[in-house]
Amino acid sequence: MTAAAWSGAPIRVVGIGADGWAGLGKRAKTVVEDSEVVFGSHRQLSLVPDGDFERIPWPTPLLPALPELLTRHNDRRLTVLASGDPMFYGIGVTLARLVGPGALDVYPQPSSASLACARLGWPLAETPVVSVVARPLATVLPELADRRRLLVLSETETTPAALAELLRDNGFGASTLTVLEQLGGERERLRTGTADDWPHPPGDPLNLCAVDCVADPEHPRRTRMPGLRDDSFTGDGQLTKAEVRALTVSALAPAPGELLWDVGGGSGTIAIEWCRTHPACRAVTYERLPARREQITTNAHALGVPGIAVRGAFPDTLTDSPAPDAIFLGGGLTQDGVFDACWQRLRPGGRLVANAVTAESETLLLAWCARHGGTLRKFQIYRGEPLGGFTAWRPQLPVAQWIVVKPRANS
């Protein structure tokens, strides 16, 4: 279904808070009362008084059934109930993608984040929000930093305890955790404790968590900046080392929402660091060995970017997925057809970065650069290591790097 395909009257999307019908303004109430069909969860529908309209609770799962459900009733006046602000992680976002914003009339209420910041005295514009509704809890991890405040939208009443455990296991056990339940309603309640000794049993399923982060100074720092310590990753040692990784991700130049192909994933370090730079960044990593594919998945979960797609050998497992914005070629440089398949699939204006450590693969970089242009550079990292009672500089393998932008069609 598209906006052009929607032939009915605009779908009214009404935000309703925990205070229910009494908290709605006159205009929103009129919209609901004027409806022929009202969609919503069982909880939301129970907040609306009887009226001359049909109530239809959302099916489970919702998304696959939504297009047919709307089409079936497109000749009627439809209203959709949402929690708080429909455009804040709500059904309004889904509907806008499905039928287009022009097919919607949205009547928002204060979001749960607005209400939480009002209760806590936190600046809403400076407080990041992470939703773990139908998302892995590990997605919280890249947002954690000492003295930072963030809000976590809970999936169920068990989320706060699970979040406390996640904080403890990742060096943030001293953080203050506040659970805000039924915000704006008569049963509103706040419960506070530290993650290390979270004392509260599961409460109301309608809740969100506020985290005032306190980092353990002995725990490794893991910020969104590329160059995580090598021991942040598990595996068989096949990984791009921290210093080279920082230079490589910088050369790939991730921007929010962009898609990376990491060819020859190894331990998944490049794809993971790419995705950690921003929550909207996406990556597909290709790795021929099953054991390494497993370790990529393990590392991605442990470092808070579980959405990375892990596939088999390149180009054997290529699909009709969107063209990538950037490609990192870290393995398979000498394999016939790998570079050509990457170059063909890379979108015009996209970036390709290839690293080489052998003479044979470095020769290929020189040839490709002569054919397609771009920038060549070579670097070698030295690390200080003990030598008797002194310190010696131990060299790492030198790395040749090629950075190129694929020309646009009219260039």
Coordinates of C-alpha atoms in Angstrom, one line a residue:
M1 CA 0.0 0.0 0.0
T2 CA 1.2 3.5 -0.8
A3 CA -0.1 7.0 -0.3
A4 CA -1.3 7.1 -3.9
A5 CA -3.2 3.8 -3.2
W6 CA -5.0 5.2 -0.2
S7 CA -8.5 6.2 -1.4
G8 CA -10.2 6.7 1.9
A9 CA -10.6 9.8 4.1
P10 CA -7.6 10.8 6.2
I11 CA -6.9 8.3 9.0
R12 CA -7.2 10.2 12.3
V13 CA -4.4 9.1 14.8
V14 CA -5.2 10.2 18.3
G15 CA -2.7 10.0 21.1
I16 CA -4.1 9.0 24.4
G17 CA -2.2 9.0 27.7
A18 CA -2.5 6.9 30.9
D19 CA -5.0 9.5 32.1
G20 CA -7.4 8.2 29.4
W21 CA -10.4 10.0 28.1
A22 CA -10.3 12.8 30.7
G23 CA -6.8 13.8 29.4
L24 CA -8.0 14.3 25.8
G25 CA -8.8 17.8 24.5
K26 CA -12.2 18.7 23.1
R27 CA -11.1 18.3 19.4
A28 CA -9.5 14.9 20.0
K29 CA -12.7 13.7 21.7
T30 CA -14.8 14.9 18.9
V31 CA -12.7 13.0 16.4
V32 CA -13.1 9.7 18.3
E33 CA -16.8 10.2 18.8
D34 CA -17.3 11.0 15.1
S35 CA -15.5 7.7 14.0
E36 CA -17.1 4.7 12.4
V37 CA -14.2 2.4 13.3
V38 CA -11.6 2.8 16.2
F39 CA -8.5 0.8 16.2
G40 CA -6.2 0.3 19.2
S41 CA -4.8 -2.1 21.7
H42 CA -7.1 -3.6 24.2
R43 CA -5.8 -1.3 26.9
Q44 CA -6.3 1.8 24.7
L45 CA -9.8 0.8 23.6
S46 CA -10.7 0.3 27.3
L47 CA -9.9 4.0 28.0
V48 CA -12.6 5.2 25.5
P49 CA -16.3 5.4 26.6
D50 CA -19.1 3.7 24.6
G51 CA -19.9 5.3 21.3
D52 CA -21.6 4.8 18.0
F53 CA -18.5 3.2 16.4
E54 CA -16.9 -0.3 16.0
R55 CA -13.9 -1.1 18.2
I56 CA -11.3 -3.3 16.5
P57 CA -8.3 -4.4 18.6
W58 CA -5.0 -4.8 16.9
P59 CA -4.2 -8.4 15.8
T60 CA -0.9 -10.1 16.7
P61 CA 1.4 -9.7 14.8
L62 CA 0.2 -6.3 13.7
L63 CA 2.5 -5.2 10.8
P64 CA 1.7 -8.0 8.4
A65 CA -2.0 -7.6 8.9
L66 CA -2.1 -3.8 8.8
P67 CA -2.4 -3.1 5.1
E68 CA -5.3 -5.5 4.5
L69 CA -7.0 -4.3 7.7
L70 CA -7.0 -0.7 6.6
T71 CA -8.0 -1.5 3.0
R72 CA -11.0 -3.5 4.3
H73 CA -12.3 -0.4 6.1
N74 CA -11.1 2.4 3.8
D75 CA -14.7 3.5 3.0
R76 CA -15.3 4.3 6.7
R77 CA -14.1 7.1 9.0
L78 CA -11.2 5.5 10.7
T79 CA -9.5 6.5 14.0
V80 CA -6.3 4.9 15.4
L81 CA -5.5 5.2 19.1
A82 CA -1.9 5.6 20.0
S83 CA 0.0 5.9 23.3
G84 CA 1.0 9.6 23.9
D85 CA 2.6 11.1 20.9
P86 CA 1.9 8.8 17.9
M87 CA 5.0 10.0 16.1
F88 CA 7.3 9.1 19.0
Y89 CA 8.1 5.4 18.4
G90 CA 4.4 5.0 17.8
I91 CA 1.9 3.6 15.3
G92 CA 1.8 7.0 13.6
V93 CA 5.3 6.4 12.2
T94 CA 4.3 3.0 10.8
L95 CA 1.1 4.5 9.2
A96 CA 3.0 7.4 7.7
R97 CA 5.4 4.9 6.0
L98 CA 2.5 2.8 4.9
V99 CA 0.0 5.3 3.5
G100 CA 2.0 8.5 3.5
P101 CA 1.8 11.5 5.8
G102 CA -0.8 13.2 3.6
A103 CA -3.3 10.5 4.5
L104 CA -3.1 11.1 8.2
D105 CA -4.5 13.6 10.7
V106 CA -2.4 13.3 13.9
Y107 CA -3.6 14.5 17.3
P108 CA -0.6 14.1 19.7
Q109 CA -0.5 14.0 23.5
P110 CA 2.7 14.5 25.5
S111 CA 5.1 11.6 24.9
S112 CA 6.3 9.4 27.7
A113 CA 9.8 11.0 27.3
S114 CA 8.3 14.5 27.8
L115 CA 6.5 13.4 30.9
A116 CA 9.6 11.6 32.3
C117 CA 11.8 14.6 31.8
A118 CA 9.2 16.8 33.4
R119 CA 9.2 14.5 36.5
L120 CA 12.9 14.2 36.7
G121 CA 13.9 17.8 35.8
W122 CA 16.0 16.6 32.8
P123 CA 16.4 18.6 29.6
L124 CA 14.4 16.7 27.0
A125 CA 16.4 18.0 24.1
E126 CA 19.6 16.7 25.6
T127 CA 18.3 13.3 26.7
P128 CA 18.7 10.4 24.3
V129 CA 15.9 7.8 24.1
V130 CA 16.4 4.2 23.3
S131 CA 13.4 1.9 22.6
V132 CA 13.7 -1.8 23.5
V133 CA 10.2 -2.5 22.4
A134 CA 10.5 -5.4 20.0
R135 CA 14.3 -4.7 20.0
P136 CA 17.2 -6.4 21.8
L137 CA 18.1 -4.8 25.1
A138 CA 21.7 -4.7 24.0
T139 CA 20.9 -1.7 21.8
V140 CA 21.2 0.4 24.9
L141 CA 25.0 -0.3 25.2
P142 CA 26.4 2.2 22.7
E143 CA 24.5 5.0 24.5
L144 CA 26.2 4.4 27.9
A145 CA 28.8 6.9 29.0
D146 CA 29.9 8.2 32.4
R147 CA 27.6 11.0 33.7
R148 CA 25.2 10.7 30.8
R149 CA 21.5 10.5 31.2
L150 CA 19.2 8.5 29.0
L151 CA 15.7 7.1 28.8
V152 CA 14.9 3.5 27.9
L153 CA 11.4 2.7 26.6
S154 CA 10.5 -0.7 28.2
E155 CA 8.9 -3.6 26.5
T156 CA 7.4 -5.2 29.7
E157 CA 7.5 -5.1 33.4
T158 CA 10.6 -7.3 33.4
T159 CA 12.7 -4.7 31.4
P160 CA 13.9 -2.7 34.4
A161 CA 15.5 -5.7 36.1
A162 CA 17.1 -6.9 32.8
L163 CA 18.4 -3.4 32.2
A164 CA 19.9 -3.3 35.7
E165 CA 21.7 -6.6 34.9
L166 CA 23.0 -5.2 31.6
L167 CA 24.4 -2.2 33.4
R168 CA 26.1 -4.3 36.0
D169 CA 27.6 -6.6 33.4
N170 CA 29.1 -3.7 31.4
G171 CA 30.7 -1.5 34.0
F172 CA 27.8 0.7 34.9
G173 CA 26.5 -1.0 38.1
A174 CA 26.8 2.2 40.1
S175 CA 24.3 4.0 37.8
T176 CA 21.0 5.2 39.3
L177 CA 18.0 3.6 37.7
T178 CA 14.5 5.2 38.0
V179 CA 11.4 3.3 36.7
L180 CA 8.5 5.6 35.8
E181 CA 5.1 3.7 35.6
Q182 CA 1.8 4.8 34.2
L183 CA 3.0 8.3 33.6
G184 CA 0.3 10.9 33.6
G185 CA -2.3 8.5 35.1
E186 CA -3.8 8.0 38.5
R187 CA -1.5 5.0 39.1
E188 CA 1.7 6.9 38.3
R189 CA 4.6 5.7 40.4
L190 CA 8.4 6.2 40.4
R191 CA 10.8 3.6 41.8
T192 CA 14.6 4.3 42.2
G193 CA 17.7 2.2 43.0
T194 CA 21.1 1.4 41.7
A195 CA 21.8 -1.2 39.1
D196 CA 24.2 -3.1 41.4
D197 CA 21.6 -3.9 43.9
W198 CA 18.3 -3.3 42.1
P199 CA 15.7 -4.0 44.9
H200 CA 12.4 -3.8 43.1
P201 CA 10.2 -6.7 41.8
P202 CA 8.5 -6.4 38.4
G203 CA 5.8 -3.7 38.5
D204 CA 3.5 -2.2 35.9
P205 CA 4.1 -3.2 32.2
L206 CA 3.5 0.4 31.1
N207 CA 6.8 1.9 32.2
L208 CA 10.1 3.5 31.0
C209 CA 13.5 3.6 32.7
A210 CA 15.7 6.6 33.3
V211 CA 19.4 5.9 33.7
D212 CA 21.8 8.3 35.3
C213 CA 25.1 6.7 34.2
V214 CA 28.0 6.1 36.5
A215 CA 30.9 4.2 34.9
D216 CA 33.3 1.9 36.7
P217 CA 36.8 3.6 36.1
E218 CA 38.4 0.1 35.9
H219 CA 36.1 -1.1 33.1
P220 CA 37.2 -0.4 29.5
R221 CA 35.7 2.7 27.9
R222 CA 33.5 1.9 24.9
T223 CA 32.4 5.1 23.3
R224 CA 30.9 5.5 19.8
M225 CA 34.2 6.7 18.5
P226 CA 35.9 3.9 16.4
G227 CA 39.0 2.3 17.7
L228 CA 37.7 0.0 20.5
R229 CA 40.3 -2.0 22.3
D230 CA 41.1 -5.3 20.6
D231 CA 40.1 -7.3 23.6
S232 CA 36.5 -5.9 23.2
F233 CA 36.1 -8.5 20.5
T234 CA 36.2 -12.3 20.9
G235 CA 37.3 -14.7 18.1
D236 CA 40.3 -16.4 16.6
G237 CA 42.4 -13.3 16.3
Q238 CA 41.3 -12.5 12.7
L239 CA 40.5 -8.8 13.3
T240 CA 41.5 -5.3 12.1
K241 CA 43.6 -3.9 15.0
A242 CA 42.3 -0.9 16.9
E243 CA 44.5 1.8 15.3
V244 CA 44.0 0.6 11.7
R245 CA 40.3 0.1 12.5
A246 CA 40.0 3.8 13.6
L247 CA 41.6 4.9 10.4
T248 CA 39.5 2.6 8.2
V249 CA 36.1 3.6 9.7
S250 CA 37.2 7.2 9.4
A251 CA 37.9 6.6 5.7
L252 CA 34.6 4.9 5.2
A253 CA 33.0 8.1 6.7
P254 CA 29.7 6.7 8.1
A255 CA 26.6 9.0 8.2
P256 CA 23.3 8.3 9.9
G257 CA 21.1 5.8 8.0
E258 CA 23.9 4.6 5.7
L259 CA 24.5 1.0 4.7
L260 CA 27.9 -0.7 4.8
W261 CA 29.0 -4.0 3.2
D262 CA 31.9 -5.5 5.1
V263 CA 33.4 -8.1 2.9
G264 CA 35.6 -10.6 4.7
G265 CA 34.1 -9.9 8.1
G266 CA 36.6 -11.9 10.3
S267 CA 35.5 -10.9 13.8
G268 CA 33.1 -8.2 12.6
T269 CA 35.1 -5.3 13.9
I270 CA 34.6 -2.9 11.0
A271 CA 30.8 -3.5 10.7
I272 CA 30.4 -3.2 14.4
E273 CA 32.4 0.0 14.7
W274 CA 30.5 1.4 11.7
C275 CA 27.1 0.7 13.4
R276 CA 28.2 2.0 16.7
T277 CA 28.8 5.5 15.3
H278 CA 25.1 6.1 15.1
P279 CA 22.0 4.0 15.9
A280 CA 20.6 4.4 12.3
C281 CA 23.7 3.0 10.6
R282 CA 23.3 -0.4 9.1
A283 CA 25.7 -3.1 8.0
V284 CA 25.9 -6.5 6.2
T285 CA 29.0 -8.5 6.8
Y286 CA 30.1 -11.4 4.5
E287 CA 32.2 -14.2 6.0
R288 CA 32.8 -17.6 4.4
L289 CA 33.7 -19.5 7.6
P290 CA 30.8 -20.6 9.9
A291 CA 32.8 -20.2 13.1
R292 CA 33.6 -16.6 12.3
R293 CA 30.0 -15.9 11.4
E294 CA 29.1 -17.0 14.8
Q295 CA 31.7 -14.9 16.5
I296 CA 30.6 -11.8 14.5
T297 CA 27.0 -12.3 15.8
T298 CA 28.4 -12.8 19.4
N299 CA 30.5 -9.6 19.1
A300 CA 27.7 -7.6 17.6
H301 CA 25.3 -8.5 20.5
A302 CA 28.0 -7.9 23.1
L303 CA 28.8 -4.4 21.7
G304 CA 25.2 -3.3 21.3
V305 CA 24.6 -3.5 17.5
P306 CA 22.7 -6.9 17.2
G307 CA 21.0 -5.7 14.0
I308 CA 24.1 -6.4 11.8
A309 CA 23.2 -9.0 9.0
V310 CA 25.7 -11.8 8.9
R311 CA 25.9 -13.7 5.6
G312 CA 28.2 -16.3 4.0
A313 CA 30.8 -16.1 1.3
F314 CA 30.8 -13.1 -1.0
P315 CA 29.5 -12.9 -3.7
D316 CA 27.7 -16.2 -3.4
T317 CA 25.2 -14.9 -0.8
L318 CA 24.4 -11.7 -2.5
T319 CA 20.7 -10.8 -2.5
D320 CA 18.6 -8.0 -4.0
S321 CA 19.2 -5.8 -1.0
P322 CA 19.7 -2.0 -1.5
A323 CA 23.0 -0.8 -3.0
P324 CA 25.4 0.0 -0.2
D325 CA 26.6 3.5 0.6
A326 CA 30.1 2.1 1.5
I327 CA 32.0 -1.1 1.1
F328 CA 35.0 -2.3 3.1
L329 CA 37.1 -4.9 1.3
G330 CA 39.2 -6.5 4.0
G331 CA 39.3 -10.1 2.8
G332 CA 39.2 -11.9 -0.5
L333 CA 41.1 -9.2 -2.5
T334 CA 42.9 -11.7 -4.5
Q335 CA 39.8 -13.8 -5.2
D336 CA 38.6 -13.6 -8.8
G337 CA 35.5 -11.4 -9.2
V338 CA 35.2 -10.1 -5.6
F339 CA 36.3 -6.5 -6.4
D340 CA 34.3 -6.4 -9.6
A341 CA 31.1 -7.5 -7.8
C342 CA 31.7 -4.9 -5.1
W343 CA 32.3 -2.1 -7.6
Q344 CA 29.2 -3.0 -9.6
R345 CA 26.9 -3.1 -6.6
L346 CA 28.3 0.1 -4.9
R347 CA 25.9 3.0 -5.5
P348 CA 27.2 6.0 -7.5
G349 CA 28.8 8.4 -5.1
G350 CA 29.5 5.6 -2.6
R351 CA 32.8 4.9 -1.0
L352 CA 35.0 1.8 -1.2
V353 CA 38.0 1.2 1.2
A354 CA 40.3 -1.7 0.7
N355 CA 43.1 -2.7 3.1
A356 CA 46.0 -4.9 2.0
V357 CA 48.8 -6.5 4.0
T358 CA 50.4 -8.8 1.4
A359 CA 52.5 -7.9 -1.6
E360 CA 50.0 -9.6 -3.9
S361 CA 47.0 -7.8 -2.6
E362 CA 48.9 -4.5 -2.5
T363 CA 49.7 -4.9 -6.2
L364 CA 45.9 -5.2 -6.8
L365 CA 45.3 -1.9 -5.0
L366 CA 47.8 -0.1 -7.2
A367 CA 46.1 -1.5 -10.3
W368 CA 42.6 -0.6 -9.2
C369 CA 43.8 2.9 -8.2
A370 CA 45.3 3.4 -11.7
R371 CA 42.0 2.3 -13.2
H372 CA 39.5 4.1 -11.0
G373 CA 41.4 6.8 -9.2
G374 CA 41.2 7.5 -5.5
T375 CA 43.8 7.8 -2.8
L376 CA 46.5 5.4 -1.7
R377 CA 48.2 5.5 1.7
K378 CA 50.3 3.2 3.8
F379 CA 50.9 3.0 7.5
Q380 CA 52.5 0.9 10.1
I381 CA 51.6 0.8 13.8
Y382 CA 54.2 0.3 16.6
R383 CA 53.1 -0.7 20.1
G384 CA 55.2 -0.4 23.2
E385 CA 55.8 -3.7 24.9
P386 CA 58.0 -4.9 27.8
L387 CA 61.5 -6.1 26.9
G388 CA 63.2 -7.1 30.1
G389 CA 63.0 -4.1 32.4
F390 CA 62.6 -1.7 29.4
T391 CA 60.0 -1.0 26.7
A392 CA 60.5 -1.9 23.1
W393 CA 58.5 -0.8 20.0
R394 CA 56.9 -3.8 18.4
P395 CA 55.9 -3.2 14.8
Q396 CA 52.6 -4.5 13.4
L397 CA 52.3 -5.5 9.8
P398 CA 52.2 -2.5 7.5
V399 CA 48.8 -1.8 5.9
A400 CA 48.2 -0.3 2.4
Q401 CA 44.9 1.3 2.0
W402 CA 43.0 2.5 -1.0
I403 CA 40.1 4.9 -0.7
V404 CA 37.9 5.7 -3.7
V405 CA 34.5 7.2 -4.4
K406 CA 32.5 5.7 -7.3
P407 CA 31.7 8.4 -9.9
R408 CA 28.1 9.4 -10.4
A409 CA 26.6 8.7 -13.8
N410 CA 26.8 12.4 -14.9
S411 CA 30.4 12.9 -13.6

